[in-house]
Amino acid sequence: MKQTTRTAIVKPLPEHLFRVHGNSAEMRWEAMSGMGYHTPNDRFFVRNHTSTPLIDATTWSLRVHGDGVRRERAFGYDDLRAMPSRTYDLAIECAGNGRRFYRTQQENGAPGTQWGLGGIGVARWRGVPLRHLLKEAGLLPEAVDVLPTGLDAPFEDHGHVRRPLPVSKAMDDVLVAYEMNGVPLPPDHGFPVRLVVPGWVGIASIKWLGDLEVATTKLFTPWNTLFYPEVTTQPVKSAFELPWNATVPLPGPHVVRGRSWSGRGRIVRVEVSLDGGTTWREALHHGAHLVKAWLPWHVNWAPRHTGPHVLMARATDETGTTQPSVTARHPLGYHFDAVVRHPVRVVSG
Ligand SMILES: Nc1nc2c(c(=O)[nH]1)N[C@H]1C(S)=C(S)[C@@H](COP(=O)(O)O)O[C@H]1N2
Ligand SMILES: [Mo]
């Protein structure tokens, strides 16, 4: 019998917008060129442990239960949509974003998906604060952890994708989102609802949410012991809105654009080098300066000679942390925050 090909991702993945890695797809950064503040849904990266499930919202419900709440509750899709909503511009970024550069730039590579810098996107998310649902279920003062579980197929022999969150974060700024950039969540991004956990590793933002257990003890799953131990807040990073090995014609001047972000807070400064790190200048930026999203910036560039050039961007966030030139080896390849050397080729115009 011939096997039918099943794709793990529902939306189209055109070659000019995505680089596919198994069940996941990374955005090509040139796909942000000419875009506004948000990453359009058609080019937002997808990170799936297995496959995108197709869920019927009319029969779906979200169970909130456990010894950390006074009463078990179940909320349907319409129940959630009828509650007071909040709208936030927030980034979701995979902990492994940039993993490839441990190998290509530092010779201390790590196994796993070899993401470039396209495992990030910023969307306008609308939904209900998780705090509201926990209060509705009668959150007890003894509650410690909240465990969201996804409805996608179990991953290997580890069960459904699930990762505990401390109650303090759950009660602070976590959103139970049902809308992404003004439309219902697309299937690949968690329809009917997902968590959006500002500033934290992408795995915290559980998609296809089906269950929330509230416990009075610390909880452990493979996703906070084996796969993403000790990673919470995302570090500061930058990317150019250019193809890898972009061709840049003489004489210019060109506007070179990029974005910087940090899970720890606002970006306060971005410096750019157009000569492989010999000289640096401050990038110009204006407009949105959001805490848990990103900062778009640009520099003007009139290259003077043809041939290979290396572009670099180095951001500083409000905690005073600047991107280093080298990142310490990480056994799982998470949190690559060093300045990335972006190759371009200047050609005669
Ligand atoms: N249920 C479920 N939630 C999940 C995942 C998953 O495979 N299953 N992947 C996580 C990871 S590792 C990341 S980086 C983000 C990616 O979100 P996106 O696919 O909408 O970009 O979703 C997270 N939530
Ligand atoms: Mo991830």
Coordinates of C-alpha atoms and ligand atoms in Angstrom, one line a residue:
M1 CA 0.0 0.0 0.0
K2 CA 1.2 3.5 -0.8
Q3 CA 1.5 5.8 2.2
T4 CA -0.4 9.0 2.0
T5 CA 1.9 11.9 2.9
R6 CA 0.7 13.6 6.1
T7 CA 2.2 17.0 6.8
A8 CA 2.7 18.1 10.4
I9 CA 1.8 21.7 9.5
V10 CA -1.5 22.7 8.0
K11 CA -0.7 26.1 6.5
P12 CA 1.3 26.5 3.2
L13 CA 5.1 26.7 3.8
P14 CA 6.4 28.5 0.6
E15 CA 10.1 28.2 0.2
H16 CA 10.6 32.0 0.2
L17 CA 9.0 32.4 3.6
F18 CA 10.1 29.3 5.5
R19 CA 12.8 26.8 6.1
V20 CA 11.3 23.4 7.1
H21 CA 12.8 21.4 9.9
G22 CA 10.9 18.1 10.2
N23 CA 7.5 18.9 12.0
S24 CA 8.6 22.5 12.4
A25 CA 9.2 25.5 10.1
E26 CA 11.4 28.5 10.7
M27 CA 10.6 32.0 9.3
R28 CA 13.1 33.3 6.9
W29 CA 14.0 36.8 8.2
E30 CA 13.7 38.4 4.8
A31 CA 10.0 37.6 5.2
M32 CA 9.8 40.5 7.7
S33 CA 11.2 43.0 5.2
G34 CA 8.5 45.6 4.4
M35 CA 6.2 44.2 7.1
G36 CA 4.7 46.2 9.9
Y37 CA 5.3 45.6 13.6
H38 CA 3.6 42.2 13.7
T39 CA 4.6 38.9 12.1
P40 CA 1.7 38.1 9.7
N41 CA 0.2 34.7 10.5
D42 CA 1.2 33.3 7.1
R43 CA 4.9 33.6 8.0
F44 CA 4.9 33.0 11.8
F45 CA 7.2 30.1 12.7
V46 CA 5.7 26.8 13.7
R47 CA 7.3 24.5 16.3
N48 CA 5.4 21.2 16.6
H49 CA 6.5 18.2 18.7
T50 CA 4.2 16.0 16.6
S51 CA 1.5 17.3 14.3
T52 CA -1.1 20.1 14.2
P53 CA -4.4 18.6 15.4
L54 CA -7.7 19.8 14.0
I55 CA -10.0 20.5 16.9
D56 CA -13.8 21.2 16.8
A57 CA -14.3 24.2 19.0
T58 CA -18.1 23.4 19.5
T59 CA -17.3 20.2 21.5
W60 CA -14.0 21.4 23.0
S61 CA -13.7 22.6 26.6
L62 CA -10.9 23.6 28.9
R63 CA -10.9 21.8 32.3
V64 CA -9.5 23.6 35.3
H65 CA -9.0 21.2 38.3
G66 CA -6.6 19.9 41.0
D67 CA -6.1 20.2 44.7
G68 CA -5.0 23.9 44.2
V69 CA -8.6 25.0 43.3
R70 CA -11.8 25.0 45.4
R71 CA -14.0 23.7 42.6
E72 CA -13.4 22.0 39.2
R73 CA -14.6 24.1 36.2
A74 CA -14.9 23.5 32.5
F75 CA -15.0 26.5 30.1
G76 CA -16.3 26.1 26.5
Y77 CA -15.1 28.2 23.6
D78 CA -18.1 30.6 23.7
D79 CA -17.7 30.9 27.5
L80 CA -14.1 32.2 27.0
R81 CA -15.1 34.5 24.2
A82 CA -17.8 36.0 26.4
M83 CA -15.4 36.9 29.2
P84 CA -13.6 40.3 29.5
S85 CA -10.7 40.1 27.1
R86 CA -7.2 41.6 26.9
T87 CA -5.1 42.3 23.9
Y88 CA -1.3 42.4 24.0
D89 CA 1.6 42.5 21.5
L90 CA 3.9 39.7 22.5
A91 CA 6.7 37.6 21.1
I92 CA 6.9 33.9 21.2
E93 CA 10.4 32.5 20.7
C94 CA 11.7 28.9 20.8
A95 CA 14.4 28.3 23.4
G96 CA 16.5 26.7 20.6
N97 CA 16.3 29.8 18.3
G98 CA 19.8 30.4 17.0
R99 CA 21.0 26.9 17.9
R100 CA 22.8 26.5 14.5
F101 CA 25.2 29.3 15.5
Y102 CA 26.7 27.3 18.3
R103 CA 28.0 25.0 15.6
T104 CA 28.7 27.4 12.7
Q105 CA 30.0 30.4 14.7
Q106 CA 31.5 28.8 17.8
E107 CA 32.3 25.2 17.1
N108 CA 30.4 24.0 20.2
G109 CA 27.2 22.8 18.5
A110 CA 24.3 21.0 20.1
P111 CA 22.0 18.4 18.7
G112 CA 18.3 19.3 18.0
T113 CA 16.7 21.5 15.3
Q114 CA 19.3 23.7 13.8
W115 CA 17.3 26.9 13.9
G116 CA 18.8 30.0 12.4
L117 CA 17.2 33.1 14.0
G118 CA 13.7 32.5 12.5
G119 CA 12.2 30.7 15.6
I120 CA 10.5 33.9 16.8
G121 CA 7.5 36.0 15.9
V122 CA 5.5 38.9 17.4
A123 CA 1.7 38.8 17.2
R124 CA -1.3 40.7 18.6
W125 CA -2.9 38.2 20.9
R126 CA -6.4 38.5 22.3
G127 CA -7.8 36.3 25.0
V128 CA -8.6 36.0 28.7
P129 CA -6.0 36.5 31.4
L130 CA -5.2 33.1 33.0
R131 CA -5.6 34.8 36.3
H132 CA -9.3 35.2 35.6
L133 CA -9.9 31.5 35.0
L134 CA -7.9 30.5 38.1
K135 CA -10.0 32.9 40.2
E136 CA -13.2 31.5 38.7
A137 CA -12.1 28.0 39.9
G138 CA -11.4 29.3 43.4
L139 CA -7.6 29.4 43.5
L140 CA -6.3 28.4 46.9
P141 CA -3.5 30.2 48.7
E142 CA -1.6 26.9 48.9
A143 CA -1.5 26.5 45.1
V144 CA 2.1 26.3 43.8
D145 CA 2.1 25.2 40.1
V146 CA -0.3 25.2 37.1
L147 CA 0.1 22.5 34.5
P148 CA -1.2 23.2 31.0
T149 CA -1.6 20.2 28.7
G150 CA -1.9 20.2 24.9
L151 CA -4.4 18.1 22.9
D152 CA -1.9 17.3 20.2
A153 CA -0.7 13.6 19.9
P154 CA 1.6 12.3 22.6
F155 CA 5.3 12.9 22.0
E156 CA 7.3 9.7 21.8
D157 CA 6.6 7.9 25.1
H158 CA 6.4 11.1 27.1
G159 CA 2.6 11.7 26.9
H160 CA 1.0 14.9 25.9
V161 CA 3.1 18.1 25.7
R162 CA 2.8 19.8 29.1
R163 CA 5.0 22.0 31.2
P164 CA 4.3 23.4 34.6
L165 CA 4.2 27.2 35.4
P166 CA 4.6 28.6 38.9
V167 CA 1.3 30.2 40.1
S168 CA 3.1 33.5 40.5
K169 CA 3.7 33.7 36.7
A170 CA 0.2 32.3 35.9
M171 CA -1.4 35.0 38.0
D172 CA 0.8 37.8 36.6
D173 CA 0.7 38.2 32.8
V174 CA -0.2 34.9 31.1
L175 CA -2.9 35.0 28.5
V176 CA -5.3 32.2 27.4
A177 CA -5.4 33.4 23.8
Y178 CA -8.1 32.7 21.1
E179 CA -7.1 35.4 18.6
M180 CA -3.9 36.0 16.7
N181 CA -3.5 39.3 14.7
G182 CA -7.2 39.8 14.7
V183 CA -8.4 36.4 13.5
P184 CA -9.2 33.1 15.4
L185 CA -6.0 31.2 16.2
P186 CA -4.9 29.3 13.0
P187 CA -4.8 25.5 13.6
D188 CA -0.9 25.5 13.6
H189 CA -0.8 28.1 16.3
G190 CA -3.1 26.4 18.8
F191 CA -6.8 26.6 17.8
P192 CA -9.1 26.9 19.7
V193 CA -6.9 28.3 22.5
R194 CA -3.3 28.5 23.6
L195 CA -1.3 30.0 26.4
V196 CA 0.9 33.0 25.7
V197 CA 3.5 33.4 28.4
P198 CA 5.3 36.7 28.0
G199 CA 9.1 36.7 27.9
W200 CA 9.5 33.0 28.6
V201 CA 10.7 30.2 26.4
G202 CA 8.2 29.2 23.7
I203 CA 7.5 25.8 25.2
A204 CA 5.7 27.6 28.1
S205 CA 3.1 28.8 25.6
I206 CA 1.2 25.5 25.3
K207 CA -0.9 25.2 22.1
W208 CA -4.2 23.4 21.7
L209 CA -4.9 23.8 25.4
G210 CA -7.2 21.1 26.9
D211 CA -6.4 20.9 30.6
L212 CA -5.1 23.0 33.4
E213 CA -4.2 21.2 36.6
V214 CA -3.6 23.4 39.6
A215 CA -1.4 21.7 42.3
T216 CA -0.3 22.5 45.8
T217 CA 3.1 20.8 45.2
K218 CA 5.8 21.4 42.6
L219 CA 5.1 19.4 39.4
F220 CA 7.5 17.7 37.1
T221 CA 7.0 16.6 33.5
P222 CA 9.6 15.7 30.8
W223 CA 9.3 19.3 29.6
N224 CA 10.8 20.8 32.8
T225 CA 13.2 18.0 33.6
L226 CA 14.5 16.4 30.4
F227 CA 13.9 18.9 27.6
Y228 CA 13.8 22.4 28.9
P229 CA 15.3 22.3 32.4
E230 CA 16.2 25.6 34.1
V231 CA 15.2 27.8 31.2
T232 CA 12.6 30.5 31.6
T233 CA 13.3 34.0 30.4
Q234 CA 14.6 34.5 26.9
P235 CA 17.9 36.5 26.5
V236 CA 18.5 39.5 24.2
K237 CA 19.0 38.9 20.5
S238 CA 18.9 40.7 17.1
A239 CA 18.3 39.8 13.5
F240 CA 18.5 41.6 10.1
E241 CA 15.5 41.5 7.8
L242 CA 17.8 40.2 5.1
P243 CA 18.4 36.8 3.4
W244 CA 21.4 34.9 4.5
N245 CA 24.1 35.7 1.9
A246 CA 22.0 38.6 0.6
T247 CA 23.1 40.4 -2.5
V248 CA 23.5 44.1 -2.0
P249 CA 24.2 46.3 -5.2
L250 CA 26.6 49.2 -5.2
P251 CA 26.4 52.2 -4.7
G252 CA 23.4 52.5 -2.4
P253 CA 22.6 54.1 -0.1
H254 CA 20.6 51.2 1.3
V255 CA 18.4 51.1 4.4
V256 CA 19.3 48.0 6.3
R257 CA 16.6 47.0 8.8
G258 CA 16.4 44.6 11.7
R259 CA 14.7 43.9 15.0
S260 CA 16.0 43.2 18.5
W261 CA 14.2 41.7 21.5
S262 CA 14.7 40.4 25.0
G263 CA 12.5 38.4 27.4
R264 CA 13.8 40.5 30.2
G265 CA 12.4 43.9 29.1
R266 CA 12.8 46.8 26.7
I267 CA 15.6 47.2 24.2
V268 CA 17.4 50.4 25.0
R269 CA 20.2 50.4 22.5
V270 CA 21.2 48.7 19.2
E271 CA 24.6 49.0 17.6
V272 CA 25.3 47.8 14.1
S273 CA 28.6 47.0 12.4
L274 CA 28.8 46.7 8.6
D275 CA 32.4 45.7 8.5
G276 CA 32.6 42.5 10.6
G277 CA 32.9 44.2 13.9
T278 CA 35.7 46.8 13.2
T279 CA 33.4 49.8 13.6
W280 CA 30.0 50.2 15.2
R281 CA 27.3 52.8 14.9
E282 CA 24.0 53.3 16.7
A283 CA 20.9 52.1 14.9
L284 CA 18.0 54.4 14.5
H285 CA 14.6 53.5 15.9
H286 CA 11.2 55.0 16.4
G287 CA 7.7 53.9 17.3
A288 CA 6.7 51.0 19.4
H289 CA 9.1 50.3 22.3
L290 CA 7.2 47.4 23.8
V291 CA 8.4 45.3 26.7
K292 CA 7.7 41.8 25.7
A293 CA 7.8 42.1 21.9
W294 CA 10.6 43.6 19.8
L295 CA 12.2 46.9 18.6
P296 CA 12.5 47.5 14.9
W297 CA 15.6 49.6 13.8
H298 CA 17.5 50.6 10.8
V299 CA 20.8 52.0 9.6
N300 CA 21.7 53.6 6.3
W301 CA 24.5 52.0 4.3
A302 CA 26.4 53.0 1.2
P303 CA 29.0 50.2 0.7
R304 CA 32.2 51.4 -1.0
H305 CA 33.5 48.2 -2.5
T306 CA 32.3 44.9 -3.9
G307 CA 32.8 41.5 -2.2
P308 CA 31.8 39.7 0.9
H309 CA 30.8 41.7 4.0
V310 CA 29.7 40.7 7.5
L311 CA 26.8 42.6 9.1
M312 CA 26.4 42.5 12.9
A313 CA 23.8 43.9 15.3
R314 CA 24.3 44.1 19.1
A315 CA 21.4 45.1 21.4
T316 CA 21.2 46.1 25.0
D317 CA 18.1 45.6 27.1
E318 CA 16.8 47.6 30.0
T319 CA 18.6 45.3 32.5
G320 CA 21.8 46.6 31.0
T321 CA 22.6 43.2 29.4
T322 CA 24.3 43.5 26.0
Q323 CA 24.7 40.7 23.5
P324 CA 28.1 39.0 24.0
S325 CA 30.4 38.1 21.1
V326 CA 30.5 34.5 22.3
T327 CA 27.8 32.5 24.3
A328 CA 28.9 29.8 26.7
R329 CA 28.2 26.3 25.4
H330 CA 24.8 25.0 26.3
P331 CA 24.3 21.2 26.2
L332 CA 20.8 21.5 24.6
G333 CA 21.7 24.5 22.4
Y334 CA 19.3 26.9 24.1
H335 CA 19.6 30.6 24.5
F336 CA 22.2 31.5 21.8
D337 CA 22.4 35.2 22.4
A338 CA 25.8 36.1 20.9
V339 CA 26.0 38.6 18.1
V340 CA 25.4 36.8 14.8
R341 CA 27.7 37.3 11.9
H342 CA 25.4 37.8 8.9
P343 CA 27.1 37.4 5.5
V344 CA 26.2 39.5 2.5
R345 CA 27.8 40.1 -0.9
V346 CA 28.1 43.5 -2.3
V347 CA 28.0 43.5 -6.1
S348 CA 28.4 46.2 -8.7
G349 CA 25.0 47.8 -9.5
Ligands
LIG1 N1 0.7 21.5 22.7 C1 1.9 21.9 22.2 N2 2.2 23.2 22.6 C2 3.4 23.7 22.2 C3 4.3 22.9 21.4 C4 3.8 21.6 21.0 O1 4.5 20.9 20.2 N3 2.6 21.2 21.4 N4 5.5 23.5 21.0 C5 6.0 24.5 21.9 C6 7.2 25.2 21.5 S1 8.7 24.3 21.7 C7 7.2 26.4 20.9 S2 8.6 27.2 20.6 C8 5.9 27.2 20.7 C9 5.8 27.5 19.2 O2 4.6 28.2 18.9 P1 4.2 28.4 17.4 O3 4.2 27.1 16.7 O4 2.8 29.0 17.4 O5 5.1 29.3 16.8 O6 4.8 26.4 21.0 C10 4.9 25.6 22.2 N5 3.7 25.0 22.5
MO2 MO 10.4 25.7 21.3

